[in-house]
Amino acid sequence: MVRENFEDQLYGLKEKVLDMSEMAKKAISNSLKALDQQDAELAQSVIDQDEQINAFEDEINDEAIWMIAKEQPVAKDLRRLVITLKATNDIERIADLGVNIAKSVQRIGNSSLPEEKQQILTTASVVDQMMDLVIDAYFKEDIETAFEIARIDDQVDQQYGASIENMLNHMTKHPDEISQITQLAFISRYLERAADHVTNIAEGILYLVKGKHVDLNS
């Protein structure tokens, strides 16, 4: 009965991690929608919702720490709670990056720059896919998907490099747009960092299953 109660609590905790990840995904997707549609009001809504995500992280962490103190889990059960703490931190950082993107969108204003924006939106769709995969892998404790996420992260790194090269070329040809291009470069960097945080969660899944640390960002 005690074991069943622990499993129920753990499942409830995982459900909260899923909810938090959806909030972080929405922060990223809405900030990029604001970029695509030049919607400063939508960008501001992303910024305004950040405190709610921070509070959710605190709630999950408090519950995980309480479970560790009360249940005194060992081995894999302890690792499950440890990676939950680490995952919520990475998810919160992803949401923060969504806020950073929203702030850059506000600074860009009504500049079009369609080619550069399209490169960013292409990368964003890959990061969104990574987030879906990592939460599914977290629930299923699926190491194959964790390794797949690392391979996708390499694609994001390549896309980031190509985007920055294109933006530098644009700056050379259009020095009057340096300010806007700089903000787009920041957005590209924020997405690349978001992908790294997703990969950190994948590393936690490998640690949970294998009991050892694996660096997927190297």
PDB file of N, CA and C in Angstrom, residues 158-193:
ATOM      1  N   GLN A 158      23.554  23.290 -36.126  1.00  0.00           N
ATOM      2  CA  GLN A 158      23.899  23.592 -37.517  1.00  0.00           C
ATOM      3  C   GLN A 158      23.024  24.714 -38.072  1.00  0.00           C
ATOM      4  N   GLN A 159      21.738  24.662 -37.761  1.00  0.00           N
ATOM      5  CA  GLN A 159      20.828  25.714 -38.223  1.00  0.00           C
ATOM      6  C   GLN A 159      21.196  27.058 -37.601  1.00  0.00           C
ATOM      7  N   TYR A 160      21.595  27.033 -36.346  1.00  0.00           N
ATOM      8  CA  TYR A 160      22.009  28.264 -35.670  1.00  0.00           C
ATOM      9  C   TYR A 160      23.219  28.870 -36.370  1.00  0.00           C
ATOM     10  N   GLY A 161      24.201  28.040 -36.678  1.00  0.00           N
ATOM     11  CA  GLY A 161      25.387  28.530 -37.371  1.00  0.00           C
ATOM     12  C   GLY A 161      25.051  29.140 -38.723  1.00  0.00           C
ATOM     13  N   ALA A 162      24.168  28.479 -39.461  1.00  0.00           N
ATOM     14  CA  ALA A 162      23.767  28.986 -40.776  1.00  0.00           C
ATOM     15  C   ALA A 162      23.002  30.303 -40.649  1.00  0.00           C
ATOM     16  N   SER A 163      22.146  30.398 -39.634  1.00  0.00           N
ATOM     17  CA  SER A 163      21.375  31.628 -39.425  1.00  0.00           C
ATOM     18  C   SER A 163      22.287  32.803 -39.111  1.00  0.00           C
ATOM     19  N   ILE A 164      23.250  32.579 -38.228  1.00  0.00           N
ATOM     20  CA  ILE A 164      24.165  33.661 -37.851  1.00  0.00           C
ATOM     21  C   ILE A 164      24.988  34.110 -39.050  1.00  0.00           C
ATOM     22  N   GLU A 165      25.447  33.168 -39.848  1.00  0.00           N
ATOM     23  CA  GLU A 165      26.217  33.527 -41.047  1.00  0.00           C
ATOM     24  C   GLU A 165      25.374  34.380 -41.991  1.00  0.00           C
ATOM     25  N   ASN A 166      24.130  33.991 -42.180  1.00  0.00           N
ATOM     26  CA  ASN A 166      23.235  34.748 -43.053  1.00  0.00           C
ATOM     27  C   ASN A 166      22.980  36.150 -42.508  1.00  0.00           C
ATOM     28  N   MET A 167      22.820  36.243 -41.200  1.00  0.00           N
ATOM     29  CA  MET A 167      22.564  37.549 -40.587  1.00  0.00           C
ATOM     30  C   MET A 167      23.773  38.468 -40.692  1.00  0.00           C
ATOM     31  N   LEU A 168      24.961  37.919 -40.530  1.00  0.00           N
ATOM     32  CA  LEU A 168      26.173  38.729 -40.670  1.00  0.00           C
ATOM     33  C   LEU A 168      26.290  39.270 -42.094  1.00  0.00           C
ATOM     34  N   ASN A 169      25.970  38.438 -43.056  1.00  0.00           N
ATOM     35  CA  ASN A 169      25.987  38.888 -44.451  1.00  0.00           C
ATOM     36  C   ASN A 169      24.969  40.005 -44.679  1.00  0.00           C
ATOM     37  N   HIS A 170      23.800  39.853 -44.053  1.00  0.00           N
ATOM     38  CA  HIS A 170      22.753  40.872 -44.195  1.00  0.00           C
ATOM     39  C   HIS A 170      23.214  42.194 -43.584  1.00  0.00           C
ATOM     40  N   MET A 171      23.875  42.134 -42.434  1.00  0.00           N
ATOM     41  CA  MET A 171      24.370  43.352 -41.790  1.00  0.00           C
ATOM     42  C   MET A 171      25.341  44.099 -42.691  1.00  0.00           C
ATOM     43  N   THR A 172      26.191  43.342 -43.382  1.00  0.00           N
ATOM     44  CA  THR A 172      27.178  43.952 -44.270  1.00  0.00           C
ATOM     45  C   THR A 172      26.500  44.708 -45.406  1.00  0.00           C
ATOM     46  N   LYS A 173      25.429  44.119 -45.925  1.00  0.00           N
ATOM     47  CA  LYS A 173      24.734  44.730 -47.063  1.00  0.00           C
ATOM     48  C   LYS A 173      23.731  45.810 -46.642  1.00  0.00           C
ATOM     49  N   HIS A 174      23.215  45.686 -45.404  1.00  0.00           N
ATOM     50  CA  HIS A 174      22.176  46.625 -44.948  1.00  0.00           C
ATOM     51  C   HIS A 174      22.527  47.142 -43.546  1.00  0.00           C
ATOM     52  N   PRO A 175      23.550  47.988 -43.440  1.00  0.00           N
ATOM     53  CA  PRO A 175      23.980  48.463 -42.118  1.00  0.00           C
ATOM     54  C   PRO A 175      22.897  49.228 -41.369  1.00  0.00           C
ATOM     55  N   ASP A 176      21.901  49.745 -42.081  1.00  0.00           N
ATOM     56  CA  ASP A 176      20.814  50.468 -41.424  1.00  0.00           C
ATOM     57  C   ASP A 176      19.901  49.540 -40.623  1.00  0.00           C
ATOM     58  N   GLU A 177      20.044  48.222 -40.825  1.00  0.00           N
ATOM     59  CA  GLU A 177      19.191  47.255 -40.121  1.00  0.00           C
ATOM     60  C   GLU A 177      19.966  46.447 -39.074  1.00  0.00           C
ATOM     61  N   ILE A 178      21.134  46.953 -38.706  1.00  0.00           N
ATOM     62  CA  ILE A 178      21.975  46.211 -37.758  1.00  0.00           C
ATOM     63  C   ILE A 178      21.252  45.966 -36.437  1.00  0.00           C
ATOM     64  N   SER A 179      20.542  46.961 -35.932  1.00  0.00           N
ATOM     65  CA  SER A 179      19.861  46.821 -34.639  1.00  0.00           C
ATOM     66  C   SER A 179      18.843  45.684 -34.664  1.00  0.00           C
ATOM     67  N   GLN A 180      18.036  45.637 -35.725  1.00  0.00           N
ATOM     68  CA  GLN A 180      17.011  44.598 -35.825  1.00  0.00           C
ATOM     69  C   GLN A 180      17.633  43.214 -36.037  1.00  0.00           C
ATOM     70  N   ILE A 181      18.658  43.159 -36.878  1.00  0.00           N
ATOM     71  CA  ILE A 181      19.325  41.881 -37.129  1.00  0.00           C
ATOM     72  C   ILE A 181      19.995  41.362 -35.859  1.00  0.00           C
ATOM     73  N   THR A 182      20.541  42.272 -35.070  1.00  0.00           N
ATOM     74  CA  THR A 182      21.162  41.864 -33.802  1.00  0.00           C
ATOM     75  C   THR A 182      20.141  41.186 -32.896  1.00  0.00           C
ATOM     76  N   GLN A 183      18.936  41.736 -32.827  1.00  0.00           N
ATOM     77  CA  GLN A 183      17.886  41.114 -32.011  1.00  0.00           C
ATOM     78  C   GLN A 183      17.499  39.744 -32.558  1.00  0.00           C
ATOM     79  N   LEU A 184      17.467  39.608 -33.878  1.00  0.00           N
ATOM     80  CA  LEU A 184      17.175  38.298 -34.468  1.00  0.00           C
ATOM     81  C   LEU A 184      18.284  37.299 -34.153  1.00  0.00           C
ATOM     82  N   ALA A 185      19.517  37.779 -34.124  1.00  0.00           N
ATOM     83  CA  ALA A 185      20.636  36.904 -33.751  1.00  0.00           C
ATOM     84  C   ALA A 185      20.487  36.441 -32.307  1.00  0.00           C
ATOM     85  N   PHE A 186      20.045  37.352 -31.437  1.00  0.00           N
ATOM     86  CA  PHE A 186      19.785  36.968 -30.047  1.00  0.00           C
ATOM     87  C   PHE A 186      18.713  35.880 -29.984  1.00  0.00           C
ATOM     88  N   ILE A 187      17.646  36.054 -30.771  1.00  0.00           N
ATOM     89  CA  ILE A 187      16.559  35.068 -30.775  1.00  0.00           C
ATOM     90  C   ILE A 187      17.070  33.706 -31.230  1.00  0.00           C
ATOM     91  N   SER A 188      17.910  33.693 -32.259  1.00  0.00           N
ATOM     92  CA  SER A 188      18.506  32.432 -32.718  1.00  0.00           C
ATOM     93  C   SER A 188      19.301  31.776 -31.603  1.00  0.00           C
ATOM     94  N   ARG A 189      20.046  32.595 -30.879  1.00  0.00           N
ATOM     95  CA  ARG A 189      20.842  32.072 -29.760  1.00  0.00           C
ATOM     96  C   ARG A 189      19.935  31.534 -28.650  1.00  0.00           C
ATOM     97  N   TYR A 190      18.849  32.234 -28.363  1.00  0.00           N
ATOM     98  CA  TYR A 190      17.929  31.770 -27.320  1.00  0.00           C
ATOM     99  C   TYR A 190      17.336  30.407 -27.683  1.00  0.00           C
ATOM    100  N   LEU A 191      17.004  30.215 -28.949  1.00  0.00           N
ATOM    101  CA  LEU A 191      16.468  28.921 -29.384  1.00  0.00           C
ATOM    102  C   LEU A 191      17.518  27.825 -29.267  1.00  0.00           C
ATOM    103  N   GLU A 192      18.744  28.144 -29.622  1.00  0.00           N
ATOM    104  CA  GLU A 192      19.825  27.156 -29.504  1.00  0.00           C
ATOM    105  C   GLU A 192      20.026  26.760 -28.043  1.00  0.00           C
ATOM    106  N   ARG A 193      19.917  27.732 -27.147  1.00  0.00           N
ATOM    107  CA  ARG A 193      20.049  27.439 -25.719  1.00  0.00           C
ATOM    108  C   ARG A 193      18.860  26.627 -25.213  1.00  0.00           C
TER     109      ARG A 193
END
